[in-house]
């Protein structure tokens, strides 16, 4: 198959080439992200492959159909960026990578939590300037603390196991309860009870109309005063202005985020030589009790290999009519 890869950074290309080694696809790598303006670059291809912040909006999907392209492969798990009804209307099949190293994202969530708690990101800056003081760097033992996990699917479960290993009491909220996690000692609670009891809240559920701004003013008010909040899932789970107010009041003591609701315009690009027009993002990057990374939870060698293999296998399996059901977003 002849495939155009949008938003394809040089660090991804070797993984895709390696995964294609024993397959017969023709890969065109484009660094441009997919938009109304760039969709034309797909001309002449049978399929396109996009990443997490490429917006598959109705106009883009309509244009793809006009170009005769009826197949989109997502190199990610979440598909909140896809206008699913429009894809169905225009007869465009959407495939995804249902799972790739949940450990990569879970471990990144742990990294954010540990760094925020023990202030290693502040200590690093201090010792670079030969400042060896400890003032302001005090953390707390995670051992024995209550960690609340919202969404105990693949990533949430991996995060839960790590936190159990730290000796934390793990609380969880999900529509589907994992019997395995319960056997390991995880306690499922209604959301309001989890928020009221947890010293740390970590989000691992998908962004859907139901979970949009799940953590809003009311939810923040239910949280334990001084709790830590971690979000490696999707930015739209947080009402960012409300979270900024909670940080200012101390209701949330620290925030670790790998995602931001309006990240599409900023993440994966270098803005270091110009001011950020987004005042909320500007506040987040400057607050000392906020640790923000730009959607790098997935970014391990192991995960990149799996993403590349599953993406190209999906296209091969589709040709052979053997595509696993959990890879299909729109069939
Ligand atoms: P998954 O589908 O295995 O698990 C999601 C869990 O959330 C399911 O158990 C589901 O029942 C639960 N859930 C759905 N709605 C809920 C609600 N209202 N309240 C509580 N739980 C709810 O997904 P997986 O693989 O664990 O990924 C989770 C999310 O992580 C993805 O949707 C994606 O947004 C994010 N992600 C982030 C990455 C990054 O690089 N930062 C990379 C990959 C995924």
mmCIF file of C-alpha atoms and ligand atoms in Angstrom:
data_model
loop_
_atom_site.group_PDB
_atom_site.id
_atom_site.type_symbol
_atom_site.label_atom_id
_atom_site.label_comp_id
_atom_site.label_asym_id
_atom_site.label_seq_id
_atom_site.Cartn_x
_atom_site.Cartn_y
_atom_site.Cartn_z
ATOM 1 C CA UNK A 1 0.000 0.000 0.000
ATOM 2 C CA UNK A 2 1.094 3.549 -0.760
ATOM 3 C CA UNK A 3 0.854 5.570 2.484
ATOM 4 C CA UNK A 4 1.523 9.234 3.354
ATOM 5 C CA UNK A 5 2.640 9.713 6.973
ATOM 6 C CA UNK A 6 1.700 13.150 8.396
ATOM 7 C CA UNK A 7 3.430 14.715 11.453
ATOM 8 C CA UNK A 8 6.249 12.252 10.970
ATOM 9 C CA UNK A 9 9.317 13.449 12.848
ATOM 10 C CA UNK A 10 12.791 12.184 11.882
ATOM 11 C CA UNK A 11 12.992 10.171 15.148
ATOM 12 C CA UNK A 12 10.020 8.025 14.037
ATOM 13 C CA UNK A 13 11.149 7.220 10.505
ATOM 14 C CA UNK A 14 13.781 4.524 11.348
ATOM 15 C CA UNK A 15 11.167 2.612 13.384
ATOM 16 C CA UNK A 16 8.677 2.726 10.488
ATOM 17 C CA UNK A 17 11.340 1.720 7.942
ATOM 18 C CA UNK A 18 12.413 -1.193 10.173
ATOM 19 C CA UNK A 19 8.792 -2.341 10.631
ATOM 20 C CA UNK A 20 8.301 -2.172 6.862
ATOM 21 C CA UNK A 21 11.425 -4.261 6.212
ATOM 22 C CA UNK A 22 9.516 -7.488 5.609
ATOM 23 C CA UNK A 23 6.405 -5.788 4.228
ATOM 24 C CA UNK A 24 5.763 -4.196 0.855
ATOM 25 C CA UNK A 25 4.291 -0.810 1.689
ATOM 26 C CA UNK A 26 5.562 2.406 0.132
ATOM 27 C CA UNK A 27 6.013 5.040 2.840
ATOM 28 C CA UNK A 28 6.103 8.806 2.233
ATOM 29 C CA UNK A 29 7.187 10.781 5.317
ATOM 30 C CA UNK A 30 5.772 14.296 5.733
ATOM 31 C CA UNK A 31 6.687 16.514 8.681
ATOM 32 C CA UNK A 32 3.566 18.675 8.157
ATOM 33 C CA UNK A 33 0.636 18.028 10.462
ATOM 34 C CA UNK A 34 -2.708 17.235 8.825
ATOM 35 C CA UNK A 35 -5.005 20.230 8.340
ATOM 36 C CA UNK A 36 -7.322 21.829 5.783
ATOM 37 C CA UNK A 37 -4.220 23.412 4.229
ATOM 38 C CA UNK A 38 -2.013 20.297 4.104
ATOM 39 C CA UNK A 39 -4.508 17.525 3.295
ATOM 40 C CA UNK A 40 -3.729 18.055 -0.405
ATOM 41 C CA UNK A 41 -0.280 16.506 0.230
ATOM 42 C CA UNK A 42 -2.060 13.142 0.468
ATOM 43 C CA UNK A 43 -2.853 13.238 -3.260
ATOM 44 C CA UNK A 44 -1.919 10.017 -5.041
ATOM 45 C CA UNK A 45 -1.726 7.866 -1.889
ATOM 46 C CA UNK A 46 -4.048 4.989 -0.986
ATOM 47 C CA UNK A 47 -3.961 5.746 2.744
ATOM 48 C CA UNK A 48 -2.700 8.296 5.196
ATOM 49 C CA UNK A 49 -1.205 7.727 8.627
ATOM 50 C CA UNK A 50 -1.543 10.402 11.312
ATOM 51 C CA UNK A 51 -0.568 11.065 14.921
ATOM 52 C CA UNK A 52 -2.262 12.211 18.075
ATOM 53 C CA UNK A 53 -2.728 15.925 17.282
ATOM 54 C CA UNK A 54 -3.669 15.599 13.596
ATOM 55 C CA UNK A 55 -7.302 16.689 13.517
ATOM 56 C CA UNK A 56 -9.536 14.463 11.407
ATOM 57 C CA UNK A 57 -12.293 17.052 11.188
ATOM 58 C CA UNK A 58 -15.284 16.884 8.868
ATOM 59 C CA UNK A 59 -13.716 19.210 6.220
ATOM 60 C CA UNK A 60 -10.457 17.219 6.272
ATOM 61 C CA UNK A 61 -12.307 13.895 5.975
ATOM 62 C CA UNK A 62 -14.457 15.282 3.144
ATOM 63 C CA UNK A 63 -11.313 16.401 1.311
ATOM 64 C CA UNK A 64 -9.710 12.972 1.789
ATOM 65 C CA UNK A 65 -12.799 11.319 0.292
ATOM 66 C CA UNK A 66 -12.627 13.752 -2.662
ATOM 67 C CA UNK A 67 -8.985 12.702 -3.160
ATOM 68 C CA UNK A 68 -10.155 9.069 -3.265
ATOM 69 C CA UNK A 69 -8.525 8.218 0.088
ATOM 70 C CA UNK A 70 -10.736 5.984 2.219
ATOM 71 C CA UNK A 71 -8.259 4.705 4.779
ATOM 72 C CA UNK A 72 -6.623 6.440 7.750
ATOM 73 C CA UNK A 73 -4.243 4.664 10.126
ATOM 74 C CA UNK A 74 -3.746 6.344 13.519
ATOM 75 C CA UNK A 75 -0.342 5.753 15.102
ATOM 76 C CA UNK A 76 -1.920 6.155 18.538
ATOM 77 C CA UNK A 77 -4.503 4.613 20.848
ATOM 78 C CA UNK A 78 -6.930 7.470 21.553
ATOM 79 C CA UNK A 79 -9.175 8.685 18.733
ATOM 80 C CA UNK A 80 -10.854 11.742 20.268
ATOM 81 C CA UNK A 81 -9.364 13.784 17.391
ATOM 82 C CA UNK A 82 -11.540 11.911 14.859
ATOM 83 C CA UNK A 83 -14.992 13.090 13.767
ATOM 84 C CA UNK A 84 -16.298 9.509 13.770
ATOM 85 C CA UNK A 85 -19.788 10.252 12.308
ATOM 86 C CA UNK A 86 -18.169 12.217 9.448
ATOM 87 C CA UNK A 87 -15.717 9.356 8.763
ATOM 88 C CA UNK A 88 -18.686 6.943 8.537
ATOM 89 C CA UNK A 89 -20.583 9.379 6.283
ATOM 90 C CA UNK A 90 -17.656 9.680 3.845
ATOM 91 C CA UNK A 91 -16.871 5.931 3.943
ATOM 92 C CA UNK A 92 -13.416 6.406 5.464
ATOM 93 C CA UNK A 93 -12.051 3.523 7.513
ATOM 94 C CA UNK A 94 -10.098 4.513 10.607
ATOM 95 C CA UNK A 95 -7.618 2.122 12.221
ATOM 96 C CA UNK A 96 -5.668 2.580 15.440
ATOM 97 C CA UNK A 97 -2.958 1.014 17.589
ATOM 98 C CA UNK A 98 -5.039 -0.420 20.441
ATOM 99 C CA UNK A 99 -2.111 -1.048 22.775
ATOM 100 C CA UNK A 100 1.615 -0.426 22.852
ATOM 101 C CA UNK A 101 3.609 -0.557 26.013
ATOM 102 C CA UNK A 102 1.150 0.765 28.605
ATOM 103 C CA UNK A 103 4.260 0.747 30.803
ATOM 104 C CA UNK A 104 5.740 3.684 28.867
ATOM 105 C CA UNK A 105 2.872 6.014 29.861
ATOM 106 C CA UNK A 106 2.423 4.558 33.359
ATOM 107 C CA UNK A 107 6.137 4.972 34.097
ATOM 108 C CA UNK A 108 6.013 8.560 32.809
ATOM 109 C CA UNK A 109 3.127 9.301 35.190
ATOM 110 C CA UNK A 110 5.260 7.902 38.020
ATOM 111 C CA UNK A 111 8.214 10.033 36.849
ATOM 112 C CA UNK A 112 6.051 13.181 37.012
ATOM 113 C CA UNK A 113 4.803 12.251 40.488
ATOM 114 C CA UNK A 114 8.252 11.421 41.894
ATOM 115 C CA UNK A 115 9.866 14.492 40.402
ATOM 116 C CA UNK A 116 7.114 16.815 41.670
ATOM 117 C CA UNK A 117 7.126 15.282 45.131
ATOM 118 C CA UNK A 118 10.899 15.198 45.662
ATOM 119 C CA UNK A 119 11.432 18.362 43.559
ATOM 120 C CA UNK A 120 14.252 16.832 41.545
ATOM 121 C CA UNK A 121 13.472 19.217 38.660
ATOM 122 C CA UNK A 122 14.113 22.177 41.026
ATOM 123 C CA UNK A 123 17.155 20.523 42.645
ATOM 124 C CA UNK A 124 18.671 19.924 39.197
ATOM 125 C CA UNK A 125 18.485 23.644 38.375
ATOM 126 C CA UNK A 126 19.886 24.583 41.804
ATOM 127 C CA UNK A 127 22.905 22.277 41.798
ATOM 128 C CA UNK A 128 23.759 23.395 38.227
ATOM 129 C CA UNK A 129 24.384 26.794 39.851
ATOM 130 C CA UNK A 130 26.339 25.316 42.783
ATOM 131 C CA UNK A 131 23.415 26.048 45.106
ATOM 132 C CA UNK A 132 23.339 23.064 47.459
ATOM 133 C CA UNK A 133 20.631 24.290 49.863
ATOM 134 C CA UNK A 134 17.545 22.198 50.655
ATOM 135 C CA UNK A 135 15.033 24.950 51.456
ATOM 136 C CA UNK A 136 11.762 24.353 49.621
ATOM 137 C CA UNK A 137 12.693 20.864 48.440
ATOM 138 C CA UNK A 138 10.913 18.822 51.134
ATOM 139 C CA UNK A 139 8.634 16.051 49.869
ATOM 140 C CA UNK A 140 6.669 13.261 51.529
ATOM 141 C CA UNK A 141 6.903 9.457 51.682
ATOM 142 C CA UNK A 142 4.694 7.865 49.054
ATOM 143 C CA UNK A 143 4.700 4.710 51.190
ATOM 144 C CA UNK A 144 1.327 4.444 52.914
ATOM 145 C CA UNK A 145 -0.282 7.333 50.969
ATOM 146 C CA UNK A 146 -3.555 6.967 49.078
ATOM 147 C CA UNK A 147 -3.243 7.094 45.312
ATOM 148 C CA UNK A 148 -6.505 7.473 43.377
ATOM 149 C CA UNK A 149 -6.572 6.173 39.800
ATOM 150 C CA UNK A 150 -9.370 7.208 37.446
ATOM 151 C CA UNK A 151 -9.529 4.626 34.640
ATOM 152 C CA UNK A 152 -7.961 1.231 35.307
ATOM 153 C CA UNK A 153 -7.540 -0.002 31.732
ATOM 154 C CA UNK A 154 -4.126 -0.969 30.393
ATOM 155 C CA UNK A 155 -2.206 2.149 31.507
ATOM 156 C CA UNK A 156 -4.120 2.706 34.762
ATOM 157 C CA UNK A 157 -3.544 -0.948 35.729
ATOM 158 C CA UNK A 158 0.202 -0.661 35.013
ATOM 159 C CA UNK A 159 0.313 2.547 37.109
ATOM 160 C CA UNK A 160 -1.641 0.798 39.914
ATOM 161 C CA UNK A 161 0.869 -2.060 40.065
ATOM 162 C CA UNK A 162 3.799 0.363 40.360
ATOM 163 C CA UNK A 163 2.057 2.312 43.118
ATOM 164 C CA UNK A 164 1.248 -0.930 44.985
ATOM 165 C CA UNK A 165 4.967 -1.717 44.748
ATOM 166 C CA UNK A 166 5.704 1.618 46.442
ATOM 167 C CA UNK A 167 3.499 0.533 49.360
ATOM 168 C CA UNK A 168 0.695 2.946 48.532
ATOM 169 C CA UNK A 169 -2.968 2.273 49.228
ATOM 170 C CA UNK A 170 -4.480 2.291 45.735
ATOM 171 C CA UNK A 171 -8.028 3.559 45.212
ATOM 172 C CA UNK A 172 -9.684 3.350 41.803
ATOM 173 C CA UNK A 173 -12.703 4.518 39.864
ATOM 174 C CA UNK A 174 -13.834 2.890 36.602
ATOM 175 C CA UNK A 175 -17.069 1.669 35.041
ATOM 176 C CA UNK A 176 -15.355 -1.705 34.654
ATOM 177 C CA UNK A 177 -13.741 -3.176 37.762
ATOM 178 C CA UNK A 178 -10.637 -5.290 37.316
ATOM 179 C CA UNK A 179 -10.895 -8.469 39.400
ATOM 180 C CA UNK A 180 -7.122 -8.887 39.092
ATOM 181 C CA UNK A 181 -6.427 -5.425 40.533
ATOM 182 C CA UNK A 182 -8.928 -6.054 43.321
ATOM 183 C CA UNK A 183 -7.068 -9.272 44.180
ATOM 184 C CA UNK A 184 -3.879 -7.201 44.365
ATOM 185 C CA UNK A 185 -5.554 -4.900 46.889
ATOM 186 C CA UNK A 186 -6.969 -2.076 44.737
ATOM 187 C CA UNK A 187 -10.189 -0.661 46.175
ATOM 188 C CA UNK A 188 -12.870 0.651 43.776
ATOM 189 C CA UNK A 189 -14.814 3.710 44.954
ATOM 190 C CA UNK A 190 -17.336 6.195 43.532
ATOM 191 C CA UNK A 191 -15.533 9.185 42.003
ATOM 192 C CA UNK A 192 -16.499 11.625 44.774
ATOM 193 C CA UNK A 193 -15.140 9.284 47.478
ATOM 194 C CA UNK A 194 -11.910 8.702 45.580
ATOM 195 C CA UNK A 195 -11.409 12.459 45.166
ATOM 196 C CA UNK A 196 -12.086 13.083 48.864
ATOM 197 C CA UNK A 197 -9.638 10.404 50.061
ATOM 198 C CA UNK A 198 -6.725 10.438 47.630
ATOM 199 C CA UNK A 199 -3.420 12.200 48.343
ATOM 200 C CA UNK A 200 -2.558 11.775 44.655
ATOM 201 C CA UNK A 201 -5.064 11.590 41.777
ATOM 202 C CA UNK A 202 -3.867 10.227 38.434
ATOM 203 C CA UNK A 203 -6.043 10.238 35.319
ATOM 204 C CA UNK A 204 -5.971 7.250 32.936
ATOM 205 C CA UNK A 205 -9.391 7.321 31.265
ATOM 206 C CA UNK A 206 -10.012 8.345 27.646
ATOM 207 C CA UNK A 207 -11.376 11.740 26.612
ATOM 208 C CA UNK A 208 -15.031 11.335 25.632
ATOM 209 C CA UNK A 209 -18.066 13.656 25.873
ATOM 210 C CA UNK A 210 -18.638 12.051 29.340
ATOM 211 C CA UNK A 211 -15.121 12.726 30.617
ATOM 212 C CA UNK A 212 -14.619 16.216 29.112
ATOM 213 C CA UNK A 213 -13.604 18.472 32.041
ATOM 214 C CA UNK A 214 -14.037 15.549 34.442
ATOM 215 C CA UNK A 215 -11.811 17.535 36.790
ATOM 216 C CA UNK A 216 -13.680 20.831 36.969
ATOM 217 C CA UNK A 217 -14.281 23.360 39.764
ATOM 218 C CA UNK A 218 -16.692 20.987 41.563
ATOM 219 C CA UNK A 219 -14.381 17.947 41.335
ATOM 220 C CA UNK A 220 -11.412 20.045 42.489
ATOM 221 C CA UNK A 221 -13.498 21.208 45.454
ATOM 222 C CA UNK A 222 -14.125 17.558 46.411
ATOM 223 C CA UNK A 223 -10.389 16.765 46.417
ATOM 224 C CA UNK A 224 -8.344 16.562 49.592
ATOM 225 C CA UNK A 225 -6.703 19.946 50.252
ATOM 226 C CA UNK A 226 -3.093 19.829 49.073
ATOM 227 C CA UNK A 227 -3.486 16.730 46.879
ATOM 228 C CA UNK A 228 -1.274 16.110 43.842
ATOM 229 C CA UNK A 229 -2.891 15.821 40.398
ATOM 230 C CA UNK A 230 -1.322 13.902 37.492
ATOM 231 C CA UNK A 231 -2.721 13.791 33.950
ATOM 232 C CA UNK A 232 -1.001 11.763 31.236
ATOM 233 C CA UNK A 233 -4.255 10.961 29.418
ATOM 234 C CA UNK A 234 -5.771 13.853 27.476
ATOM 235 C CA UNK A 235 -5.750 17.587 28.235
ATOM 236 C CA UNK A 236 -9.519 17.912 27.863
ATOM 237 C CA UNK A 237 -10.037 15.905 31.067
ATOM 238 C CA UNK A 238 -9.020 19.021 33.007
ATOM 239 C CA UNK A 239 -10.767 22.394 33.153
ATOM 240 C CA UNK A 240 -7.415 24.207 33.027
ATOM 241 C CA UNK A 241 -8.528 27.644 34.345
ATOM 242 C CA UNK A 242 -10.192 25.891 37.316
ATOM 243 C CA UNK A 243 -7.016 23.867 37.953
ATOM 244 C CA UNK A 244 -4.917 27.056 37.836
ATOM 245 C CA UNK A 245 -7.217 28.590 40.488
ATOM 246 C CA UNK A 246 -6.892 25.413 42.611
ATOM 247 C CA UNK A 247 -3.083 25.637 42.341
ATOM 248 C CA UNK A 248 -3.186 29.284 43.413
ATOM 249 C CA UNK A 249 -5.320 28.501 46.474
ATOM 250 C CA UNK A 250 -3.258 25.439 47.461
ATOM 251 C CA UNK A 251 -6.253 23.116 47.004
ATOM 252 C CA UNK A 252 -4.017 21.304 44.484
ATOM 253 C CA UNK A 253 -0.442 21.318 45.794
ATOM 254 C CA UNK A 254 1.216 20.189 42.582
ATOM 255 C CA UNK A 255 0.272 19.347 39.027
ATOM 256 C CA UNK A 256 2.044 16.959 36.659
ATOM 257 C CA UNK A 257 0.759 16.975 33.090
ATOM 258 C CA UNK A 258 1.898 15.402 29.842
ATOM 259 C CA UNK A 259 -1.122 16.726 27.948
ATOM 260 C CA UNK A 260 -2.907 20.066 27.561
ATOM 261 C CA UNK A 261 -6.357 20.732 26.134
ATOM 262 C CA UNK A 262 -5.081 23.159 23.474
ATOM 263 C CA UNK A 263 -1.779 21.368 22.872
ATOM 264 C CA UNK A 264 -2.308 20.925 19.106
ATOM 265 C CA UNK A 265 -0.927 24.386 18.318
ATOM 266 C CA UNK A 266 2.160 24.010 20.518
ATOM 267 C CA UNK A 267 3.308 20.486 21.342
ATOM 268 C CA UNK A 268 5.959 18.854 19.148
ATOM 269 C CA UNK A 269 7.074 22.327 17.951
ATOM 270 C CA UNK A 270 9.814 24.687 19.173
ATOM 271 C CA UNK A 271 8.333 27.910 20.586
ATOM 272 C CA UNK A 272 11.474 28.921 22.501
ATOM 273 C CA UNK A 273 12.123 32.059 20.391
ATOM 274 C CA UNK A 274 8.624 33.582 20.678
ATOM 275 C CA UNK A 275 6.082 34.377 23.403
ATOM 276 C CA UNK A 276 3.248 31.911 23.967
ATOM 277 C CA UNK A 277 -0.069 33.544 23.026
ATOM 278 C CA UNK A 278 -1.913 31.045 25.260
ATOM 279 C CA UNK A 279 -1.916 32.616 28.733
ATOM 280 C CA UNK A 280 -2.968 29.404 30.526
ATOM 281 C CA UNK A 281 -0.154 27.407 28.922
ATOM 282 C CA UNK A 282 2.231 30.248 29.764
ATOM 283 C CA UNK A 283 1.131 30.079 33.417
ATOM 284 C CA UNK A 284 1.559 26.292 33.473
ATOM 285 C CA UNK A 285 5.095 26.441 32.079
ATOM 286 C CA UNK A 286 6.137 29.051 34.667
ATOM 287 C CA UNK A 287 4.545 27.856 37.937
ATOM 288 C CA UNK A 288 7.127 26.157 40.192
ATOM 289 C CA UNK A 289 4.661 23.491 41.379
ATOM 290 C CA UNK A 290 3.701 22.449 37.843
ATOM 291 C CA UNK A 291 5.716 19.942 35.843
ATOM 292 C CA UNK A 292 4.634 19.935 32.211
ATOM 293 C CA UNK A 293 5.976 17.614 29.529
ATOM 294 C CA UNK A 294 4.810 17.837 25.939
ATOM 295 C CA UNK A 295 3.016 14.540 25.293
ATOM 296 C CA UNK A 296 6.049 12.284 25.661
ATOM 297 C CA UNK A 297 4.470 9.547 27.784
ATOM 298 C CA UNK A 298 4.530 7.166 24.804
ATOM 299 C CA UNK A 299 8.093 8.100 23.855
ATOM 300 C CA UNK A 300 10.213 5.042 24.620
ATOM 301 C CA UNK A 301 12.118 2.866 22.137
ATOM 302 C CA UNK A 302 9.957 -0.122 23.079
ATOM 303 C CA UNK A 303 6.710 1.765 22.471
ATOM 304 C CA UNK A 304 7.943 3.280 19.192
ATOM 305 C CA UNK A 305 8.805 -0.201 17.891
ATOM 306 C CA UNK A 306 5.373 -1.516 18.809
ATOM 307 C CA UNK A 307 3.554 1.500 17.332
ATOM 308 C CA UNK A 308 5.426 1.127 14.024
ATOM 309 C CA UNK A 309 4.839 -2.637 13.848
ATOM 310 C CA UNK A 310 1.137 -2.467 14.704
ATOM 311 C CA UNK A 311 0.530 0.449 12.306
ATOM 312 C CA UNK A 312 2.054 -1.370 9.331
ATOM 313 C CA UNK A 313 0.607 -4.758 10.356
ATOM 314 C CA UNK A 314 -2.858 -3.153 10.496
ATOM 315 C CA UNK A 315 -2.512 -2.144 6.838
ATOM 316 C CA UNK A 316 -1.221 -5.590 5.845
ATOM 317 C CA UNK A 317 -3.924 -7.415 7.844
ATOM 318 C CA UNK A 318 -6.551 -5.153 6.256
ATOM 319 C CA UNK A 319 -5.338 -6.203 2.789
ATOM 320 C CA UNK A 320 -5.580 -9.845 3.962
ATOM 321 C CA UNK A 321 -8.977 -9.198 5.644
ATOM 322 C CA UNK A 322 -7.572 -10.371 8.989
ATOM 323 C CA UNK A 323 -7.653 -7.097 10.925
ATOM 324 C CA UNK A 324 -8.251 -7.553 14.703
ATOM 325 C CA UNK A 325 -11.505 -5.895 15.834
ATOM 326 C CA UNK A 326 -9.842 -3.739 18.500
ATOM 327 C CA UNK A 327 -7.756 -2.001 15.792
ATOM 328 C CA UNK A 328 -10.881 -0.675 14.062
ATOM 329 C CA UNK A 329 -12.293 2.726 15.037
ATOM 330 C CA UNK A 330 -14.479 3.011 11.915
ATOM 331 C CA UNK A 331 -14.753 -0.190 9.846
HETATM 332 P P1 LIG B 1 -7.883 1.611 28.037
HETATM 333 O O1 LIG B 1 -9.025 1.653 27.070
HETATM 334 O O2 LIG B 1 -7.145 0.318 28.237
HETATM 335 O O3 LIG B 1 -8.421 2.066 29.492
HETATM 336 C C1 LIG B 1 -9.239 3.175 29.705
HETATM 337 C C2 LIG B 1 -10.070 2.896 30.948
HETATM 338 O O4 LIG B 1 -10.809 4.082 31.260
HETATM 339 C C3 LIG B 1 -11.099 1.750 30.739
HETATM 340 O O5 LIG B 1 -10.968 0.811 31.772
HETATM 341 C C4 LIG B 1 -12.428 2.483 30.798
HETATM 342 O O6 LIG B 1 -13.484 1.687 31.335
HETATM 343 C C5 LIG B 1 -12.086 3.645 31.698
HETATM 344 N N1 LIG B 1 -13.041 4.747 31.647
HETATM 345 C C6 LIG B 1 -13.747 5.203 30.593
HETATM 346 N N2 LIG B 1 -14.540 6.218 30.985
HETATM 347 C C7 LIG B 1 -14.318 6.394 32.308
HETATM 348 C C8 LIG B 1 -14.841 7.278 33.273
HETATM 349 N N3 LIG B 1 -15.778 8.201 32.978
HETATM 350 N N4 LIG B 1 -14.384 7.196 34.557
HETATM 351 C C9 LIG B 1 -13.457 6.255 34.887
HETATM 352 N N5 LIG B 1 -12.940 5.385 34.014
HETATM 353 C C10 LIG B 1 -13.363 5.450 32.749
HETATM 354 O O7 LIG B 1 -6.910 2.773 27.619
HETATM 355 P P2 LIG B 1 -5.359 2.909 27.974
HETATM 356 O O8 LIG B 1 -4.553 2.227 26.931
HETATM 357 O O9 LIG B 1 -5.145 2.583 29.390
HETATM 358 O O10 LIG B 1 -5.140 4.486 27.734
HETATM 359 C C11 LIG B 1 -5.767 5.445 28.558
HETATM 360 C C12 LIG B 1 -5.585 6.809 27.951
HETATM 361 O O11 LIG B 1 -4.209 7.176 28.000
HETATM 362 C C13 LIG B 1 -5.919 6.902 26.447
HETATM 363 O O12 LIG B 1 -7.310 7.089 26.236
HETATM 364 C C14 LIG B 1 -5.133 8.103 26.015
HETATM 365 O O13 LIG B 1 -5.938 9.250 26.173
HETATM 366 C C15 LIG B 1 -3.982 8.171 27.030
HETATM 367 N N6 LIG B 1 -2.684 7.943 26.400
HETATM 368 C C16 LIG B 1 -1.696 8.860 26.582
HETATM 369 C C17 LIG B 1 -0.445 8.708 26.015
HETATM 370 C C18 LIG B 1 0.655 9.684 26.213
HETATM 371 O O14 LIG B 1 1.673 9.633 25.491
HETATM 372 N N7 LIG B 1 0.572 10.586 27.191
HETATM 373 C C19 LIG B 1 -0.169 7.545 25.150
HETATM 374 C C20 LIG B 1 -1.250 6.589 25.085
HETATM 375 C C21 LIG B 1 -2.473 6.796 25.672
#
